[in-house]
């Protein structure tokens, strides 16, 4: 499985756009990139998934460059309730049945 | 919206006792997982289950642990002879495709 590297923590202010970048240099051809969000004492929650280029949903955007060795989760206009840990996962049906979580990025949104 | 439900939400057990953590996955899902998270640490993979058998397990998932899907709806994790270090949040997850998993709210296991 491709190993992922993310910043340990990030600080932001309400209303700002936050970009969290994840490195996955050993990503395999069949791997998807998936981001999860976790609040304290809750299970991780799926945010967004992509394979290449850009994916956007009602919550976030995911930017994936052509070489797919990194990806950036973009959260537009964050609020206090976006304070959470964000995990980048890499994997897919052909490579593994398991989702491996790294240490994640702890995002703190300040008023 | 369908969700994964776990029971109990909190379980306290004495060291050496057996516990069974229960999960009801989303009904049309095919892949099932157990994870644990020790307080303040990352989410750790324990086991994945597909087509009525274990598909992968981590080194944490030793003979102390077992999983079962006894009927069409439940998915259980049994921990035999619990140790203090088994204290953690245990999360069940299910997926229709294995890359988009839905997690339950977890069971907080406290071994005393």
XYZ file of C-alpha atoms in Angstrom:
223
model
C 0.000 0.000 0.000
C 1.190 3.498 -0.774
C 2.393 5.383 2.282
C 0.993 8.861 2.793
C 2.563 11.923 4.378
C 0.569 14.887 5.653
C 1.311 17.876 7.880
C 0.700 17.058 11.515
C -1.350 20.168 12.163
C -2.685 23.338 10.559
C -4.293 26.469 11.908
C -6.806 28.627 10.108
C -9.468 31.252 10.742
C -13.147 31.175 10.040
C -14.032 32.067 6.479
C -10.642 31.165 5.035
C -9.933 28.499 2.465
C -7.815 25.652 3.800
C -5.661 23.431 1.630
C -4.208 20.228 3.074
C -1.653 18.461 0.918
C -0.863 14.762 1.086
C 2.160 13.084 -0.492
C 1.850 9.555 -1.822
C 4.891 8.956 -3.984
C 4.333 5.216 -4.354
C 0.717 5.355 -5.450
C -0.240 2.432 -7.679
C -2.074 2.668 -10.959
C -5.285 1.257 -9.515
C -5.246 3.314 -6.310
C -7.847 5.932 -5.505
C -7.237 8.839 -3.143
C -9.779 9.237 -0.380
C -10.087 11.789 2.401
C -11.818 11.257 5.717
C -12.679 13.635 8.531
C -12.792 12.668 12.188
C -14.194 14.589 15.126
C -13.203 13.603 18.680
C -14.866 10.403 19.877
C -16.554 9.831 16.527
C -15.893 7.495 13.650
C -14.159 8.799 10.537
C -16.474 10.283 7.934
C -15.920 10.081 4.197
C -15.350 13.485 2.584
C -14.257 12.989 -0.987
C -12.546 10.568 -3.324
C -10.756 10.951 -6.619
C -8.480 9.266 -9.103
C -7.082 12.148 -11.137
C -7.542 15.855 -11.951
C -10.198 17.569 -9.861
C -13.217 16.371 -7.963
C -15.689 18.654 -6.241
C -18.658 17.960 -4.014
C -20.771 20.045 -1.675
C -18.153 19.833 1.070
C -14.723 20.009 -0.533
C -12.575 19.857 -3.640
C -9.785 17.427 -4.326
C -6.953 18.371 -6.650
C -4.737 15.627 -8.053
C -1.831 16.490 -10.368
C -1.045 14.428 -13.443
C 1.657 12.350 -11.720
C -0.741 11.538 -8.837
C 2.123 11.594 -6.342
C 0.293 14.102 -4.199
C -3.190 15.449 -3.657
C -4.692 18.523 -2.050
C -7.916 18.676 -0.121
C -9.447 22.122 -0.329
C -12.042 23.248 2.201
C -13.684 26.512 1.130
C -14.579 29.077 3.802
C -14.009 26.940 6.873
C -16.046 27.344 10.022
C -15.347 26.417 13.635
C -17.134 23.113 13.079
C -14.488 22.096 10.539
C -12.004 21.671 13.387
C -11.146 17.984 13.094
C -8.485 15.524 11.996
C -8.288 14.962 8.240
C -6.893 11.723 6.859
C -5.617 11.040 3.378
C -5.866 7.387 2.320
C -4.620 5.677 -0.791
C -5.862 2.312 -1.953
C -8.243 0.499 -4.191
C -10.094 -2.664 -5.007
C -7.190 -4.256 -6.800
C -4.542 -3.474 -4.226
C -6.106 -4.191 -0.915
C -9.326 -4.676 0.950
C -8.121 -2.491 3.796
C -8.032 1.246 4.375
C -4.902 2.309 6.203
C -5.054 5.561 8.144
C -1.943 7.634 8.683
C -1.519 10.130 11.469
C -3.724 12.696 9.747
C -3.701 16.480 9.865
C -5.210 18.150 12.892
C -6.964 21.292 11.637
C -7.822 23.969 14.150
C -10.158 26.706 12.980
C -10.075 29.826 15.122
C -12.753 32.519 15.361
C -29.631 8.208 5.455
C -28.470 4.638 6.143
C -25.834 4.296 8.802
C -23.632 1.776 10.540
C -24.773 1.185 14.101
C -22.657 -0.169 16.912
C -23.596 -1.474 20.322
C -22.890 -0.917 23.072
C -21.611 2.638 22.932
C -19.523 2.035 26.034
C -18.443 -1.205 27.648
C -16.469 -1.674 30.822
C -15.001 -5.085 31.439
C -12.586 -6.702 33.823
C -9.208 -7.844 32.641
C -9.378 -11.428 31.445
C -13.039 -11.309 30.482
C -14.381 -11.809 26.990
C -16.291 -9.061 25.208
C -18.365 -9.034 22.065
C -18.756 -5.804 20.158
C -21.663 -5.657 17.789
C -22.200 -3.859 14.531
C -25.033 -3.623 12.055
C -23.549 -2.582 8.714
C -25.459 -0.817 5.961
C -27.714 -3.419 4.396
C -26.410 -3.691 0.816
C -22.759 -3.370 1.710
C -20.332 -6.155 0.932
C -17.125 -5.225 2.754
C -16.883 -5.042 6.528
C -14.092 -3.755 8.729
C -13.060 -3.378 12.333
C -10.682 -0.646 13.430
C -9.529 0.527 16.810
C -8.266 3.840 18.087
C -6.387 4.130 21.345
C -6.981 7.503 22.967
C -4.972 10.194 21.239
C -3.594 7.869 18.602
C -4.416 7.104 14.999
C -7.093 4.798 13.648
C -5.624 1.302 13.335
C -6.852 -1.373 10.947
C -7.728 -4.691 12.572
C -9.519 -6.838 10.015
C -11.528 -6.806 6.816
C -14.249 -9.283 5.955
C -15.670 -10.057 2.537
C -17.713 -12.906 1.136
C -18.129 -14.434 4.585
C -14.462 -14.712 5.354
C -11.551 -12.647 6.573
C -9.855 -11.004 3.607
C -7.053 -9.253 5.482
C -5.945 -8.802 9.052
C -3.275 -6.777 10.769
C -0.629 -7.980 13.168
C -2.790 -6.623 15.978
C -5.526 -9.103 15.068
C -4.038 -12.163 16.751
C -5.683 -15.254 18.270
C -7.262 -13.079 20.931
C -9.602 -11.613 18.321
C -12.252 -13.145 16.109
C -14.998 -11.860 13.854
C -18.291 -13.314 12.814
C -21.198 -12.465 10.606
C -23.700 -14.785 12.263
C -26.686 -13.693 10.184
C -27.419 -11.361 7.312
C -27.252 -8.201 9.373
C -24.816 -8.409 12.283
C -21.029 -8.272 12.283
C -19.302 -8.959 15.592
C -15.836 -8.600 17.035
C -14.980 -10.892 19.921
C -12.037 -10.149 22.167
C -11.044 -13.030 24.411
C -9.221 -12.572 27.695
C -9.099 -8.783 27.523
C -5.990 -6.893 28.581
C -5.621 -3.358 29.866
C -4.057 -2.338 26.567
C -7.215 -3.385 24.701
C -8.889 -0.255 26.054
C -9.756 1.817 22.996
C -12.527 2.977 20.708
C -13.510 0.211 18.334
C -15.036 1.247 15.034
C -16.944 -0.905 12.642
C -17.168 0.138 9.005
C -18.871 -1.165 5.919
C -18.571 -0.425 2.237
C -20.273 -1.346 -0.978
C -16.999 -0.752 -2.763
C -13.961 -1.067 -0.541
C -12.690 2.445 -1.081
C -15.645 4.373 0.389
C -16.290 3.075 3.859
C -18.957 4.261 6.277
C -18.030 4.143 9.937
C -20.146 3.628 12.999
C -19.955 5.843 16.040
C -17.789 3.354 17.851
C -17.748 1.362 21.067
C -15.559 2.678 23.834
C -14.042 -0.342 25.547
C -12.551 0.168 28.974
C -10.683 -2.737 30.523
C -10.139 -2.407 34.262
